[in-house]
PDB file of C-alpha atoms in Angstrom:
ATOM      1  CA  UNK A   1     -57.513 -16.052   2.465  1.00 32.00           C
ATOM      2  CA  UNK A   2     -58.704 -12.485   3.195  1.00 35.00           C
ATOM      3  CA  UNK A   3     -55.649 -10.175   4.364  1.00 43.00           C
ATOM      4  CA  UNK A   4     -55.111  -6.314   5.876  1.00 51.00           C
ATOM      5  CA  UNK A   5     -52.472  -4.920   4.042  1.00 48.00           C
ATOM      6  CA  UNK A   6     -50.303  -1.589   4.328  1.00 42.00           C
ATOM      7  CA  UNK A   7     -48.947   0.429   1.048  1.00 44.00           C
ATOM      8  CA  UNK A   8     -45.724   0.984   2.895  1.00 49.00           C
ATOM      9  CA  UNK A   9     -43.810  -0.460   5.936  1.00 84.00           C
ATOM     10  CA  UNK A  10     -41.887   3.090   6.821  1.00 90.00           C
ATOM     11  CA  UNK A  11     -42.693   6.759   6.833  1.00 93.00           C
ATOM     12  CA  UNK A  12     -40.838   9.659   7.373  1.00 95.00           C
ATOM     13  CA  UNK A  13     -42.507  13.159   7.847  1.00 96.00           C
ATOM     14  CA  UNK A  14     -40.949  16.866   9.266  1.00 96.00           C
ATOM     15  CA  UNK A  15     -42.278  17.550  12.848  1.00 96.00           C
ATOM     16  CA  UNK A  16     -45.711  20.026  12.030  1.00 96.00           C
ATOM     17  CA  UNK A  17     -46.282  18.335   8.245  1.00 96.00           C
ATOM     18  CA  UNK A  18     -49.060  15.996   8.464  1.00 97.00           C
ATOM     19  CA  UNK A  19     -48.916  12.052   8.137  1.00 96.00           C
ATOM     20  CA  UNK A  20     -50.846   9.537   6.127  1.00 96.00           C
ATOM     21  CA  UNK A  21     -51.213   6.498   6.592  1.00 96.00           C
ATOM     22  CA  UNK A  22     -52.617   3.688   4.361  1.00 94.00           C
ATOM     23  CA  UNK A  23     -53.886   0.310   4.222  1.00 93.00           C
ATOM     24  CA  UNK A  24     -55.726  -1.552   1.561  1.00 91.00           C
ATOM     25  CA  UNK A  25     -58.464  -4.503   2.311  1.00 88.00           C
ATOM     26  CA  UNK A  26     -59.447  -7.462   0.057  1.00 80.00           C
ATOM     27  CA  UNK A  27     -62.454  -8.677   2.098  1.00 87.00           C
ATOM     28  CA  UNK A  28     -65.409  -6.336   0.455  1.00 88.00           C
ATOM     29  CA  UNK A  29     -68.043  -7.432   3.161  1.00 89.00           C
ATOM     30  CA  UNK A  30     -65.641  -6.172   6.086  1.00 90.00           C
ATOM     31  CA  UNK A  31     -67.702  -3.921   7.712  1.00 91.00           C
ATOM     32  CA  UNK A  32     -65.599  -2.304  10.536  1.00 94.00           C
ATOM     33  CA  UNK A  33     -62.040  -1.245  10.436  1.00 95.00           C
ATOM     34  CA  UNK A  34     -59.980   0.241  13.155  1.00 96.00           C
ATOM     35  CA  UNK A  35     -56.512   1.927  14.056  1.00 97.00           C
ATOM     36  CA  UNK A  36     -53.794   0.924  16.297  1.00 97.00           C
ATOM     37  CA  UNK A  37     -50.640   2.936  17.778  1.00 97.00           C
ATOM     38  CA  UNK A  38     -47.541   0.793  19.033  1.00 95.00           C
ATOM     39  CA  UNK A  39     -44.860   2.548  20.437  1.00 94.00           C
ATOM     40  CA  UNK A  40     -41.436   0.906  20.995  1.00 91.00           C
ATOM     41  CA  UNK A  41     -42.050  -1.913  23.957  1.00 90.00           C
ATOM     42  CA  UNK A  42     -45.708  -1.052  24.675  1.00 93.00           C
ATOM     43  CA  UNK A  43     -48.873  -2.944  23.563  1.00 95.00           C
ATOM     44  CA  UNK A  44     -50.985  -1.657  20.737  1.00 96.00           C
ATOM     45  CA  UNK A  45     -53.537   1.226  21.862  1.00 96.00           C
ATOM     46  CA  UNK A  46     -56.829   2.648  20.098  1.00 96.00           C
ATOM     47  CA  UNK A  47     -56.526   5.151  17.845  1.00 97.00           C
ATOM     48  CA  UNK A  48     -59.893   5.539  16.185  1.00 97.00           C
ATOM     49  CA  UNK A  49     -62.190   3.188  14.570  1.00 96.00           C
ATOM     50  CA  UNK A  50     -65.093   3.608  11.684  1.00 97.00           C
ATOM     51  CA  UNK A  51     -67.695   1.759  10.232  1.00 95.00           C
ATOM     52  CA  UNK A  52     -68.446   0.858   6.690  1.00 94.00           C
ATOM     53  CA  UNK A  53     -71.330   3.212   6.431  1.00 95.00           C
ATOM     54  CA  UNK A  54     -69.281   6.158   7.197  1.00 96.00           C
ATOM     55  CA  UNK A  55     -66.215   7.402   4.115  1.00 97.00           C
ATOM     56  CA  UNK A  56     -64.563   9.414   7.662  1.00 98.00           C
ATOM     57  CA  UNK A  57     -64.927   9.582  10.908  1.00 98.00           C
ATOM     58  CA  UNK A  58     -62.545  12.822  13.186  1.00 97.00           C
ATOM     59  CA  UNK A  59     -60.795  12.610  16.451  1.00 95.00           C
ATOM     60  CA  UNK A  60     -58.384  14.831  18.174  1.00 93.00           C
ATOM     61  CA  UNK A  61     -55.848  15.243  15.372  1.00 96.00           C
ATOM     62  CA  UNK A  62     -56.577  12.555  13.474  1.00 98.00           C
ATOM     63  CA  UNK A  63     -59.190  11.001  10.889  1.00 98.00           C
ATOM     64  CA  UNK A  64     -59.751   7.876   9.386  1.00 98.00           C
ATOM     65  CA  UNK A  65     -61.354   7.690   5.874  1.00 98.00           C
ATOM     66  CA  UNK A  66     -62.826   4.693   4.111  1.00 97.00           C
ATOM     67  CA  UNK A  67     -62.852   4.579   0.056  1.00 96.00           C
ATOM     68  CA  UNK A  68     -65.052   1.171   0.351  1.00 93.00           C
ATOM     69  CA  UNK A  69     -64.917   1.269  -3.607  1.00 93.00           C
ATOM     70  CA  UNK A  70     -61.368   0.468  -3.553  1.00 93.00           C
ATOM     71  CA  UNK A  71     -61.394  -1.215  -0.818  1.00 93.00           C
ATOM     72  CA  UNK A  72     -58.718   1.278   0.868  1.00 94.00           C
ATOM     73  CA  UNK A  73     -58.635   2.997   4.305  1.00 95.00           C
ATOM     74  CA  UNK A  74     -56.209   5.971   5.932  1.00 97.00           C
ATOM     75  CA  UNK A  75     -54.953   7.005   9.060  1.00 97.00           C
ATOM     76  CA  UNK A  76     -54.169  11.566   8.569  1.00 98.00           C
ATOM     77  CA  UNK A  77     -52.570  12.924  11.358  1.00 98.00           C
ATOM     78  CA  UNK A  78     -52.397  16.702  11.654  1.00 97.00           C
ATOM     79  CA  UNK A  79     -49.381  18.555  12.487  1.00 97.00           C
ATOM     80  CA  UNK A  80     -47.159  15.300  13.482  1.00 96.00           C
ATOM     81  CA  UNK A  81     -45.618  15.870  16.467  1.00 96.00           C
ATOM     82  CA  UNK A  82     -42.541  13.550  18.132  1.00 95.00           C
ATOM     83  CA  UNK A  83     -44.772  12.072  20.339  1.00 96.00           C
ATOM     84  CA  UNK A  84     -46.580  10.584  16.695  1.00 97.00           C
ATOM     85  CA  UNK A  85     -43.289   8.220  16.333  1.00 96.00           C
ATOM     86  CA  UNK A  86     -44.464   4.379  16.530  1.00 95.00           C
ATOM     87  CA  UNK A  87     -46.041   1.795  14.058  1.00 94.00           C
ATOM     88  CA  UNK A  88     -49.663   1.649  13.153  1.00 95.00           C
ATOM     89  CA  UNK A  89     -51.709  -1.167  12.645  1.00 94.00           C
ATOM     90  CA  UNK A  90     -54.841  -0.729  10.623  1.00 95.00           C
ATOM     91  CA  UNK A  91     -57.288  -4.192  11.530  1.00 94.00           C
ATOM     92  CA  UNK A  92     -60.421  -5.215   9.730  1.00 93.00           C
ATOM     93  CA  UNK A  93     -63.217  -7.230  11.787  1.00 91.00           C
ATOM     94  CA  UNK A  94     -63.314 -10.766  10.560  1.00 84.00           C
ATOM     95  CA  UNK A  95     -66.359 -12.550  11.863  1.00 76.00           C
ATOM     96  CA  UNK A  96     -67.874 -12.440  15.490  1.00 73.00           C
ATOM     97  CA  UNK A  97     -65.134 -10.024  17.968  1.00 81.00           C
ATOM     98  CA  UNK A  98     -61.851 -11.060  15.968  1.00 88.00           C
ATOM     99  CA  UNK A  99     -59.898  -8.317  14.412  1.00 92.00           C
ATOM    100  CA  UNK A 100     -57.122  -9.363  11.882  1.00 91.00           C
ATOM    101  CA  UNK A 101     -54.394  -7.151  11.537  1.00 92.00           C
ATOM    102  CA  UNK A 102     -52.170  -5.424   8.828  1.00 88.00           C
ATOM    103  CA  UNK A 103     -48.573  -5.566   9.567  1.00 86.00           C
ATOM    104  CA  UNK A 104     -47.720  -1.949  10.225  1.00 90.00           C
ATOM    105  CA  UNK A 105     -46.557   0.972   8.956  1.00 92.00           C
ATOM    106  CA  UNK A 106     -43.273   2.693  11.605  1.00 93.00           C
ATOM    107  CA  UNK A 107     -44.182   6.498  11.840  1.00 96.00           C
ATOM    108  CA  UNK A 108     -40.582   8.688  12.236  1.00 95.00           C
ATOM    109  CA  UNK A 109     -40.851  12.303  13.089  1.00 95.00           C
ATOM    110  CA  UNK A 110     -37.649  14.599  11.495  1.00 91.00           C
ATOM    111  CA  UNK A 111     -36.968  17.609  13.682  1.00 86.00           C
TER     112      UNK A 111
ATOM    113  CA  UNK B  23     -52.846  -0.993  29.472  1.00 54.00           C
ATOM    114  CA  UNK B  24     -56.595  -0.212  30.124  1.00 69.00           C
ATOM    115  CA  UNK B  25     -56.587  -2.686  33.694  1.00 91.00           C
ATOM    116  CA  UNK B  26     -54.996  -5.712  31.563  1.00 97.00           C
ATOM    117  CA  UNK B  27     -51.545  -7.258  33.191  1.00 97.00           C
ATOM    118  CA  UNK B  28     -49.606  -9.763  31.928  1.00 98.00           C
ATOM    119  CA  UNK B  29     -47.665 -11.597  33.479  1.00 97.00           C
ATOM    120  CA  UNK B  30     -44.539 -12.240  33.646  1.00 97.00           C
ATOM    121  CA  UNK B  31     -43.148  -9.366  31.316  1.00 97.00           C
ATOM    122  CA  UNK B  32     -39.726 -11.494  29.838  1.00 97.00           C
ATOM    123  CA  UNK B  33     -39.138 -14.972  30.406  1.00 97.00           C
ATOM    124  CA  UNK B  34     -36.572 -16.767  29.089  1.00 98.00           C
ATOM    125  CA  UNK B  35     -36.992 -20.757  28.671  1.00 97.00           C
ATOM    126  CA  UNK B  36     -35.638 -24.129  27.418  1.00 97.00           C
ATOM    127  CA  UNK B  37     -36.622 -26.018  24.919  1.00 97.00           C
ATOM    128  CA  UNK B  38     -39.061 -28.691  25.530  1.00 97.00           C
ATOM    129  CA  UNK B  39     -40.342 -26.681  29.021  1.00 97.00           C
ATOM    130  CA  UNK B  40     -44.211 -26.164  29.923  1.00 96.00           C
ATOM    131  CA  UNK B  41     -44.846 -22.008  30.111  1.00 97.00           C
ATOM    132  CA  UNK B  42     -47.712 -20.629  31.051  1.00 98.00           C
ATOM    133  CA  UNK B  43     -48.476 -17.039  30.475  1.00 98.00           C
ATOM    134  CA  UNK B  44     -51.362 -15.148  32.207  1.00 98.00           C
ATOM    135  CA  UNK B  45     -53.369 -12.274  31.547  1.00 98.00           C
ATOM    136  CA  UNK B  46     -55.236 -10.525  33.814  1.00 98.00           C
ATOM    137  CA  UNK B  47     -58.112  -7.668  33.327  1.00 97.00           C
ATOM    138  CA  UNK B  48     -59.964  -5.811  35.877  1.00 95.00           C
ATOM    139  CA  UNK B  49     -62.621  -4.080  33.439  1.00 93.00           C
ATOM    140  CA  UNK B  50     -65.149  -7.367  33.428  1.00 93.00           C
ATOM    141  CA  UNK B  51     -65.091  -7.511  29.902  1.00 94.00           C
ATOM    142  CA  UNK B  52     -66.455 -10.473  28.199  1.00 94.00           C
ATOM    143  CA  UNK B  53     -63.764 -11.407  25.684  1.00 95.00           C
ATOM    144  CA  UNK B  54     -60.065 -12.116  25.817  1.00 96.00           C
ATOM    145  CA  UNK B  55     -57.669 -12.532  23.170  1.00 97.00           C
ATOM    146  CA  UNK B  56     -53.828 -13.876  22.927  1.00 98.00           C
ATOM    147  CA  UNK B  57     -51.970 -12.799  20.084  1.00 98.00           C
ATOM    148  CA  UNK B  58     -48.155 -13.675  19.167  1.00 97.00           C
ATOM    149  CA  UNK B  59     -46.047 -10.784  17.278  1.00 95.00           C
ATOM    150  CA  UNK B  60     -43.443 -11.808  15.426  1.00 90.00           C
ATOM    151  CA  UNK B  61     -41.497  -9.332  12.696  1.00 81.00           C
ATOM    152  CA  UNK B  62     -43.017  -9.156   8.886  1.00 73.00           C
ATOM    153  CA  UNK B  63     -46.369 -10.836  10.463  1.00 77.00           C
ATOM    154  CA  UNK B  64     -47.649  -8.369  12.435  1.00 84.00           C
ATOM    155  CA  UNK B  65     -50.522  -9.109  15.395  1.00 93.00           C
ATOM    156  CA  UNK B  66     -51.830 -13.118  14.653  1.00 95.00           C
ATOM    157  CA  UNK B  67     -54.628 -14.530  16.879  1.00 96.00           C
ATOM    158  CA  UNK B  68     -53.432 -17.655  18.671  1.00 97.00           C
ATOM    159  CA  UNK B  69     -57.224 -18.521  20.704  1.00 97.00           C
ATOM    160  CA  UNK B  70     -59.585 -16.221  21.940  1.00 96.00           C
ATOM    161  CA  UNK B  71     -62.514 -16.495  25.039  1.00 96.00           C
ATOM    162  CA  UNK B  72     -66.124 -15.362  25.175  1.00 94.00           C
ATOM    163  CA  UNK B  73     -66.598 -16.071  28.321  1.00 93.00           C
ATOM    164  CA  UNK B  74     -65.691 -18.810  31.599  1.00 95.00           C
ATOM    165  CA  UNK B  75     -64.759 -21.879  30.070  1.00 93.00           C
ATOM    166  CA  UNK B  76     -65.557 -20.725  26.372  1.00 95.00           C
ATOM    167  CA  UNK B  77     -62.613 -20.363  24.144  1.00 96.00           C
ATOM    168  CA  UNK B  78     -61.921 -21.013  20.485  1.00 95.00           C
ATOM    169  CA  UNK B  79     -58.612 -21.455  18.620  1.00 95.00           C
ATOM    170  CA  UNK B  80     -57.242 -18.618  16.113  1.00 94.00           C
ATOM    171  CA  UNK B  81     -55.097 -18.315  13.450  1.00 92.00           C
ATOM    172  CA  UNK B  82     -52.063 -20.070  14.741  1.00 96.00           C
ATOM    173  CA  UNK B  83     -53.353 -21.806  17.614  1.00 96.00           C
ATOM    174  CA  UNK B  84     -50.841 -25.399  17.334  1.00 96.00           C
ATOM    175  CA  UNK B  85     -48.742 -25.681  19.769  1.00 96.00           C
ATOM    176  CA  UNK B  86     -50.968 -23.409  22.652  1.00 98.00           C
ATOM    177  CA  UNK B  87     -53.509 -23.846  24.946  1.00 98.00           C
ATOM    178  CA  UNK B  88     -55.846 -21.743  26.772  1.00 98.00           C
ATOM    179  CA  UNK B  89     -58.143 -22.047  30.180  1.00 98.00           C
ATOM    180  CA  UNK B  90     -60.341 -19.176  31.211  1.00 97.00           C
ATOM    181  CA  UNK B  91     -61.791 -20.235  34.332  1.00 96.00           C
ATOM    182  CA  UNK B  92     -62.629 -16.416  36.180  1.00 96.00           C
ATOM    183  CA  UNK B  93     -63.652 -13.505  33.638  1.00 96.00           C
ATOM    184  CA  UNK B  94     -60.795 -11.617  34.693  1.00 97.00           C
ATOM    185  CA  UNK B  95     -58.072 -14.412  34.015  1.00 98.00           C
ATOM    186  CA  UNK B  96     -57.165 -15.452  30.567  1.00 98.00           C
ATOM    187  CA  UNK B  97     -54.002 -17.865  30.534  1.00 98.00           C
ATOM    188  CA  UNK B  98     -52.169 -19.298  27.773  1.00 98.00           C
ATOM    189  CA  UNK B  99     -49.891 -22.167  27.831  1.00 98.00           C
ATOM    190  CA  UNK B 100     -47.190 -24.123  25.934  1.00 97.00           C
ATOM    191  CA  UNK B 101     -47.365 -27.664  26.605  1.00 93.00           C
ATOM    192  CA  UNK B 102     -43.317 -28.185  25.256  1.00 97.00           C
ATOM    193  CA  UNK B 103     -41.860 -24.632  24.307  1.00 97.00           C
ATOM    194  CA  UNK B 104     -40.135 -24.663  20.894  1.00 97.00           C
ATOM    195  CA  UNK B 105     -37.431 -22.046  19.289  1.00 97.00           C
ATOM    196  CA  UNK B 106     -40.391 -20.891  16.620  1.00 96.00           C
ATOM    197  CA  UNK B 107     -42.181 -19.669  19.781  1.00 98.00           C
ATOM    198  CA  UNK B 108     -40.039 -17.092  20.204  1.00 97.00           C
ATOM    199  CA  UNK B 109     -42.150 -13.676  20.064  1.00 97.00           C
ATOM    200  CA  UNK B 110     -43.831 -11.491  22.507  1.00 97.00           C
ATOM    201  CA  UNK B 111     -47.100 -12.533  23.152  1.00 98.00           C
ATOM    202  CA  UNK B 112     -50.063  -9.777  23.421  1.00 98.00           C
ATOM    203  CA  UNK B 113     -53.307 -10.183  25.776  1.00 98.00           C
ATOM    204  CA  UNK B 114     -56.321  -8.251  24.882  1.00 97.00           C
ATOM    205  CA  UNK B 115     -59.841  -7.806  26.313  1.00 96.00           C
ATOM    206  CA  UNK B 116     -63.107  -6.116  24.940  1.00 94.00           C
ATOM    207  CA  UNK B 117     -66.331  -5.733  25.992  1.00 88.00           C
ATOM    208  CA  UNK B 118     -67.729  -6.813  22.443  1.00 77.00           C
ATOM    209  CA  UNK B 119     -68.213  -3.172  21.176  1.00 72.00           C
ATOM    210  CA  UNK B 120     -65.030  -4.562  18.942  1.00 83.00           C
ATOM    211  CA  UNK B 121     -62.639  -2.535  20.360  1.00 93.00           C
ATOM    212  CA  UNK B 122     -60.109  -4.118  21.908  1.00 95.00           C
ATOM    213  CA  UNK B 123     -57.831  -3.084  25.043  1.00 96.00           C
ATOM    214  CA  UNK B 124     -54.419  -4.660  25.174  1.00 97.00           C
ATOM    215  CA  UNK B 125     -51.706  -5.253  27.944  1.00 97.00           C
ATOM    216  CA  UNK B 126     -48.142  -4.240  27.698  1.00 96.00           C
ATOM    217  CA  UNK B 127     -47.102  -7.610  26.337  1.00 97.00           C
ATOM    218  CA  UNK B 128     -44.528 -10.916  27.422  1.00 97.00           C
ATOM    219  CA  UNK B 129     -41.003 -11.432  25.344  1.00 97.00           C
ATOM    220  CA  UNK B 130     -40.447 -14.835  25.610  1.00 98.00           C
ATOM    221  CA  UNK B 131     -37.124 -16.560  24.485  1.00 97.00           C
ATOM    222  CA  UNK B 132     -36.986 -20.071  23.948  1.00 97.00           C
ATOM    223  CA  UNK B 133     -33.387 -21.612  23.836  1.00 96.00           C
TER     224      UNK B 133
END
């Protein structure tokens, strides 16, 4: 069936660089996608979300963009800071209020 | 944990043993959600409410049940625990603007 992927499962990045994260979709009608933080025993929290007539969409050091030709979305954080470390889910609405999710991509921060 | 509690946080069980987990929101939103998490699968959807007494089954829904019988309770239950489910088990809640809100999750251990 139709799946959220990630590129990679890890990610390593100095403290100040800035992070990307990415996730590819197969389902070409999906028409909202959105962005999860987990950190380490906590449930997942709201990053940022877009919809498929928008290629990017800016919060408060971060942006999501959507290459809806390739079926491809990323998470950019700017100037990673420690606080950054945790996995991220990207999720793709599948019919009526049901999200299915990627499996995550861990975010570590080098000093 | 945007007003969502679940409850209890760790439970530990036997084999065979009825558990019933609950989920609690203040925020009056219209949906629920359970979810199990489970390494190398990410978030899956195990049944999900749209309202009192309205609830439909997920992605991996054998093996659960669910009974939503205020708005602000959601609770999930396993007729005869089994080892495979093992996991922490998310609640979530939205309002139907797709985002969703979730508590800070139950570990449960069945032996």
């Amino acid at each position: 069936g139709e799946s959220v992927g990630l590129h990679l499962p890890t990610l390593s990045v100095q403290e100040g660089d800035n992070s990307i994260i990415n996730c590819a979709y197969s389902n070409s009608a999906s028409d909202y996608f959105i962005w999860y933080k987990q950190e380490s025993g906590k449930g997942p929290q709201f990053i940022i979300d877009i919809r498929s007539n928008m290629d990017k969409r800016q919060g408060q050091r971060v942006t999501v963009l959507l290459n809806k030709t390739v079926k491809h979305l990323s998470l950019q954080i700017a100037a990673t800071q420690p606080g950054d470390s945790a996995v991220y889910f990207c999720a793709e609405r599948q019919g009526a209020q049901k999200l299915v999710f990627g499996q995550g991509t861990r975010l570590t921060i080098n000093p | 944990d945007a007003g969502i509690t679940q409850s209890p946080r760790h439970k530990v069980t036997e084999t065979g043993t009825p558990v019933t987990l609950r989920c609690h929101q203040t925020e009056n939103h219209r949906y629920m959600y359970w979810y199990r998490q489970d390494p190398g699968h990410g978030l899956r959807l195990i049944h999900y409410s749209y309202g009192v007494k309205d609830t439909d089954k997920g992605e991996v829904s054998d093996g659960y049940s669910v009974s939503r019988s205020k708005t602000e309770d959601f609770l999930l239950t396993l007729e005869s625990a089994t080892s495979s489910q093992t996991s922490v088990y998310f609640c979530a809640a939205s309002t139907g603007e797709n985002i969703q809100y979730f508590g800070a999750g139950t570990r449960l251990s069945v032996l």
